[in-house]
Amino acid sequence: MTTAAPIAPLAARATGGRRYRQVLWLLTARDLRVRYSTSALGYLWSILDPLVMAAIYWFVFTQVFERSVGEEPYIVFLLAGLLPWMWFNGAVGDSTRAFLKEAKLVRSTKIPRTIWVNRLVLSKGLEFLFSLPVIAAFAIFGGAQLTWGIALLPLAILLQAMLTAGVGLLIAPLVVFFRDLERAAKLVLRFLFYASPIIYSARDLPEGLHAWAAFNPLAGIFALYRSAFFLEELDWYLIGIGAAVSVAMLAVGLLVFRRTERSVLKEI
Amino acid sequence: MTSTVDSTGSTDRAGRAGGQDPVIEVAGAGIRFRRNRRGRRTFKDLFGARSRRLRPDQFWALRDVTFRVAPGEAIGVVGRNGQGKSTLLKLVAEVVLPDEGRVDVKAGVAPLIEITGGFVDDLTVRENVYLTAGLHGMSRREIDDRFDEIIAFAEIGDFLETPYKHLSSGMKVRLAFSVISRLEEPVLLVDEVLAVGDRAFREKCYARIEELLAGGRTLFFVSHSEKDLRRFCRRGLYLDRGRLVLDGPIEDVLERYGRDSGTR
């Protein structure tokens, strides 16, 4: 048995932002590793899900019905909304269980608590990035033209990350107290899928609804994504209001999270 | 029972934390819980402000607890079940936050509380060591350096690539203790985790704790075993009904505790 080493100098320990990133990365890597070590298809699952969904909508709206919404080629238009939606949907859906699922770990380590939500935003965000080659492939085969709008991709990702984190930070602590919210959130998400311009474009909405649609921040965010292929989707009114709502959502989420942290730690 | 004033609430800590800056400083800390944890929740519970008001369905698990710990001290916490010992440990570990007062811990903490909490069933022993040590703040290189030591201590060398869920419960605790006790943090918190595991391993754990103490660590130890408390601790904290009743040399504290619970 060796004698104990002298106390490590405190400066050697990562603190603050670096420590936050280290732990965030560890937990994200853990999630991906668990997923890949327990399933044979691994990575394929993260693109199979949106692909099947896209195939269904493509079939319904181009083969069965006479389509009057969206852009040409429809499959590219659809995926440009569907893939980011999967990110939002997955991260918000999982954050309803952010504390409950990791209760033992939350109770035994003092890492900054926002990590429990942010790691979900990050790991679903990475899956989203991994699935981007699917759009690229369809764009090449479908003959969609890339525009300068692709330069707006980082802005779209940033806004969506802020919005998703905000909603997650708001909902995660609330679910600990009101378990019903877990199912309510699933219902709201399903409603939101059709209420957001995913299978259609915000431009297809009747004039009276368009002004209101802007207050769904996803409308502006999806418009940014789609402008990479369809510049006519670039609607700065939608994007401006969407950005403002996203920032506000993040502020509200952080505020609620901070106020409820104490109670949540006692409850789990 | 909102404010049972204990007449002997005077505390003895003269000169103890003097000289050096305290590594743990708890000032007027209090925390309250709901009596009925299954009851209906309201938004008031959720946004409970840090007020000193107590609603009828709540109780103070700890209140007006004040003490300072100097680096290198070994402190034993005693009290009957449900008097706030574990809650105090969690406050010091900063995994719960006080409703009033403040808890200041100025150095890294290696918490031996729910030690198996961070381990993931589906990952192997090796992956779990890197994960848990990393979550507690060790860098990859530090873990590389200590990996063999950790595995040797846990006596688990043949199972490196075994998924964690296939380990026996004894092995799980051994591995967890081994990882957390190698964190090299200046403060060590020990709850009654060592009740599990066979006698030989418990002795090994105790030897490790003594080694850490000799290396200048600060120890915060919760136990019902007077023998263990005497072995490690010089100073004791006696908690009763959520109050810090006595803070003094461990002998005095054990004597008082024995007198109060009528076992001696």
CSV table of C-alpha atoms in Angstrom, one decimal, chain A residues 27-200:
chain,number,residue,atom,x,y,z
A,27,LEU,CA,-22.2,12.6,-20.0
A,28,THR,CA,-22.9,13.1,-23.7
A,29,ALA,CA,-20.3,10.5,-24.6
A,30,ARG,CA,-21.7,8.2,-22.1
A,31,ASP,CA,-25.2,8.4,-23.7
A,32,LEU,CA,-23.9,7.8,-27.1
A,33,ARG,CA,-21.7,4.9,-25.9
A,34,VAL,CA,-24.6,3.3,-24.1
A,35,ARG,CA,-26.8,3.6,-27.2
A,36,TYR,CA,-24.2,2.1,-29.5
A,37,SER,CA,-23.1,-0.7,-27.1
A,38,THR,CA,-26.6,-1.9,-26.6
A,39,SER,CA,-27.9,-1.8,-30.2
A,40,ALA,CA,-26.6,-3.4,-33.3
A,41,LEU,CA,-27.7,-0.6,-35.7
A,42,GLY,CA,-26.3,2.2,-33.5
A,43,TYR,CA,-25.9,5.3,-35.7
A,44,LEU,CA,-28.4,4.1,-38.2
A,45,TRP,CA,-31.2,4.6,-35.7
A,46,SER,CA,-30.6,8.3,-35.5
A,47,ILE,CA,-31.3,8.7,-39.2
A,48,LEU,CA,-33.7,5.8,-39.7
A,49,ASP,CA,-36.4,7.5,-37.6
A,50,PRO,CA,-36.6,10.7,-39.6
A,51,LEU,CA,-36.1,8.8,-42.9
A,52,VAL,CA,-39.2,6.7,-42.3
A,53,MET,CA,-41.2,9.7,-41.3
A,54,ALA,CA,-40.0,11.6,-44.4
A,55,ALA,CA,-40.9,8.6,-46.6
A,56,ILE,CA,-44.4,8.5,-45.2
A,57,TYR,CA,-45.1,12.2,-45.7
A,58,TRP,CA,-43.4,12.2,-49.1
A,59,PHE,CA,-45.7,9.3,-50.2
A,60,VAL,CA,-48.9,10.9,-48.8
A,61,PHE,CA,-48.2,14.4,-50.2
A,62,THR,CA,-46.7,13.6,-53.5
A,63,GLN,CA,-48.2,10.3,-54.5
A,64,VAL,CA,-51.6,10.2,-52.9
A,65,PHE,CA,-52.7,13.9,-52.6
A,66,GLU,CA,-52.2,16.7,-55.0
A,67,ARG,CA,-49.7,18.7,-53.1
A,68,SER,CA,-50.0,22.5,-53.0
A,69,VAL,CA,-47.7,23.3,-50.2
A,70,GLY,CA,-44.0,23.4,-49.7
A,71,GLU,CA,-41.3,23.6,-52.3
A,72,GLU,CA,-39.8,21.4,-55.0
A,73,PRO,CA,-38.1,18.9,-54.4
A,74,TYR,CA,-40.5,18.2,-51.6
A,75,ILE,CA,-38.4,15.6,-49.9
A,76,VAL,CA,-35.6,18.1,-49.3
A,77,PHE,CA,-38.0,20.7,-48.2
A,78,LEU,CA,-39.5,18.2,-45.7
A,79,LEU,CA,-36.3,17.0,-44.3
A,80,ALA,CA,-35.0,20.5,-43.8
A,81,GLY,CA,-37.9,20.9,-41.3
A,82,LEU,CA,-38.2,17.4,-40.0
A,83,LEU,CA,-34.6,16.8,-38.9
A,84,PRO,CA,-34.4,19.9,-36.7
A,85,TRP,CA,-37.9,19.0,-35.4
A,86,MET,CA,-36.5,15.6,-34.3
A,87,TRP,CA,-33.8,17.5,-32.3
A,88,PHE,CA,-36.3,19.7,-30.6
A,89,ASN,CA,-38.8,16.9,-30.0
A,90,GLY,CA,-36.2,14.5,-28.7
A,91,ALA,CA,-34.5,16.9,-26.4
A,92,VAL,CA,-37.7,18.4,-24.9
A,93,GLY,CA,-39.3,14.9,-24.6
A,94,ASP,CA,-36.3,13.5,-22.8
A,95,SER,CA,-35.9,16.5,-20.5
A,96,THR,CA,-39.2,15.6,-18.9
A,97,ARG,CA,-37.2,12.8,-17.3
A,98,ALA,CA,-33.9,14.7,-17.0
A,99,PHE,CA,-33.9,14.5,-13.2
A,100,LEU,CA,-36.0,11.4,-12.6
A,101,LYS,CA,-33.9,9.2,-14.7
A,102,GLU,CA,-30.6,10.3,-13.2
A,103,ALA,CA,-31.9,10.8,-9.7
A,104,LYS,CA,-29.1,8.8,-8.1
A,105,LEU,CA,-26.4,10.7,-9.8
A,106,VAL,CA,-28.0,14.1,-9.1
A,107,ARG,CA,-28.2,13.1,-5.5
A,108,SER,CA,-24.5,12.2,-5.2
A,109,THR,CA,-22.6,14.8,-7.3
A,110,LYS,CA,-22.6,18.5,-7.1
A,111,ILE,CA,-22.0,19.2,-10.8
A,112,PRO,CA,-23.9,22.3,-12.0
A,113,ARG,CA,-27.5,21.2,-12.3
A,114,THR,CA,-28.2,22.8,-15.7
A,115,ILE,CA,-26.0,20.0,-17.1
A,116,TRP,CA,-28.8,17.5,-16.7
A,117,VAL,CA,-30.8,19.4,-19.3
A,118,ASN,CA,-28.0,20.8,-21.5
A,119,ARG,CA,-26.5,17.4,-22.0
A,120,LEU,CA,-29.8,16.3,-23.6
A,121,VAL,CA,-29.8,19.3,-25.9
A,122,LEU,CA,-26.2,18.6,-26.8
A,123,SER,CA,-26.6,14.8,-27.5
A,124,LYS,CA,-29.8,15.3,-29.6
A,125,GLY,CA,-28.0,18.2,-31.3
A,126,LEU,CA,-25.1,16.0,-32.2
A,127,GLU,CA,-27.5,13.4,-33.6
A,128,PHE,CA,-29.0,16.1,-35.7
A,129,LEU,CA,-25.6,17.1,-37.1
A,130,PHE,CA,-24.9,13.5,-37.8
A,131,SER,CA,-28.1,13.2,-39.8
A,132,LEU,CA,-27.3,16.2,-42.0
A,133,PRO,CA,-25.6,14.1,-44.7
A,134,VAL,CA,-29.0,12.6,-45.4
A,135,ILE,CA,-30.3,16.0,-46.6
A,136,ALA,CA,-27.2,16.5,-48.6
A,137,ALA,CA,-27.7,13.1,-50.3
A,138,PHE,CA,-31.3,13.9,-51.2
A,139,ALA,CA,-30.4,17.4,-52.4
A,140,ILE,CA,-27.8,15.9,-54.8
A,141,PHE,CA,-30.2,13.2,-56.1
A,142,GLY,CA,-33.2,15.5,-56.1
A,143,GLY,CA,-31.4,18.3,-57.8
A,144,ALA,CA,-31.9,21.0,-55.2
A,145,GLN,CA,-29.8,24.1,-55.6
A,146,LEU,CA,-27.7,25.2,-52.6
A,147,THR,CA,-28.0,29.0,-52.0
A,148,TRP,CA,-26.0,31.5,-50.0
A,149,GLY,CA,-28.6,30.8,-47.3
A,150,ILE,CA,-26.5,27.9,-46.1
A,151,ALA,CA,-24.4,30.6,-44.4
A,152,LEU,CA,-27.3,31.1,-42.0
A,153,LEU,CA,-27.0,27.5,-40.7
A,154,PRO,CA,-24.9,28.4,-37.7
A,155,LEU,CA,-27.5,31.0,-36.7
A,156,ALA,CA,-30.3,28.6,-37.0
A,157,ILE,CA,-28.5,26.0,-34.9
A,158,LEU,CA,-27.7,28.7,-32.3
A,159,LEU,CA,-31.3,29.9,-32.0
A,160,GLN,CA,-32.6,26.3,-31.8
A,161,ALA,CA,-30.1,25.4,-29.1
A,162,MET,CA,-31.2,28.4,-27.1
A,163,LEU,CA,-34.9,27.7,-27.6
A,164,THR,CA,-34.5,23.9,-26.8
A,165,ALA,CA,-32.4,24.6,-23.7
A,166,GLY,CA,-34.9,27.2,-22.5
A,167,VAL,CA,-37.9,24.9,-22.9
A,168,GLY,CA,-36.0,22.0,-21.3
A,169,LEU,CA,-34.8,24.0,-18.3
A,170,LEU,CA,-38.4,25.1,-17.8
A,171,ILE,CA,-40.0,21.7,-18.0
A,172,ALA,CA,-37.4,19.5,-16.3
A,173,PRO,CA,-38.0,20.9,-12.7
A,174,LEU,CA,-41.7,21.3,-13.2
A,175,VAL,CA,-42.1,17.6,-14.0
A,176,VAL,CA,-40.5,16.6,-10.7
A,177,PHE,CA,-43.4,18.3,-8.9
A,178,PHE,CA,-46.2,17.7,-11.4
A,179,ARG,CA,-45.8,14.2,-12.9
A,180,ASP,CA,-48.8,14.8,-15.2
A,181,LEU,CA,-46.7,17.2,-17.1
A,182,GLU,CA,-44.7,14.4,-18.6
A,183,ARG,CA,-47.7,13.2,-20.5
A,184,ALA,CA,-49.0,16.7,-21.2
A,185,ALA,CA,-45.7,17.6,-22.7
A,186,LYS,CA,-45.9,14.6,-25.2
A,187,LEU,CA,-49.4,15.8,-26.2
A,188,VAL,CA,-48.3,19.4,-26.7
A,189,LEU,CA,-45.3,18.2,-28.7
A,190,ARG,CA,-47.6,16.2,-31.0
A,191,PHE,CA,-49.8,19.3,-31.5
A,192,LEU,CA,-46.8,21.4,-32.1
A,193,PHE,CA,-45.6,19.1,-34.9
A,194,TYR,CA,-48.7,20.0,-37.0
A,195,ALA,CA,-48.8,23.6,-35.8
A,196,SER,CA,-45.3,24.3,-36.9
A,197,PRO,CA,-44.3,24.7,-40.6
A,198,ILE,CA,-42.8,21.2,-41.1
A,199,ILE,CA,-44.9,19.5,-43.7
A,200,TYR,CA,-45.9,22.8,-45.1
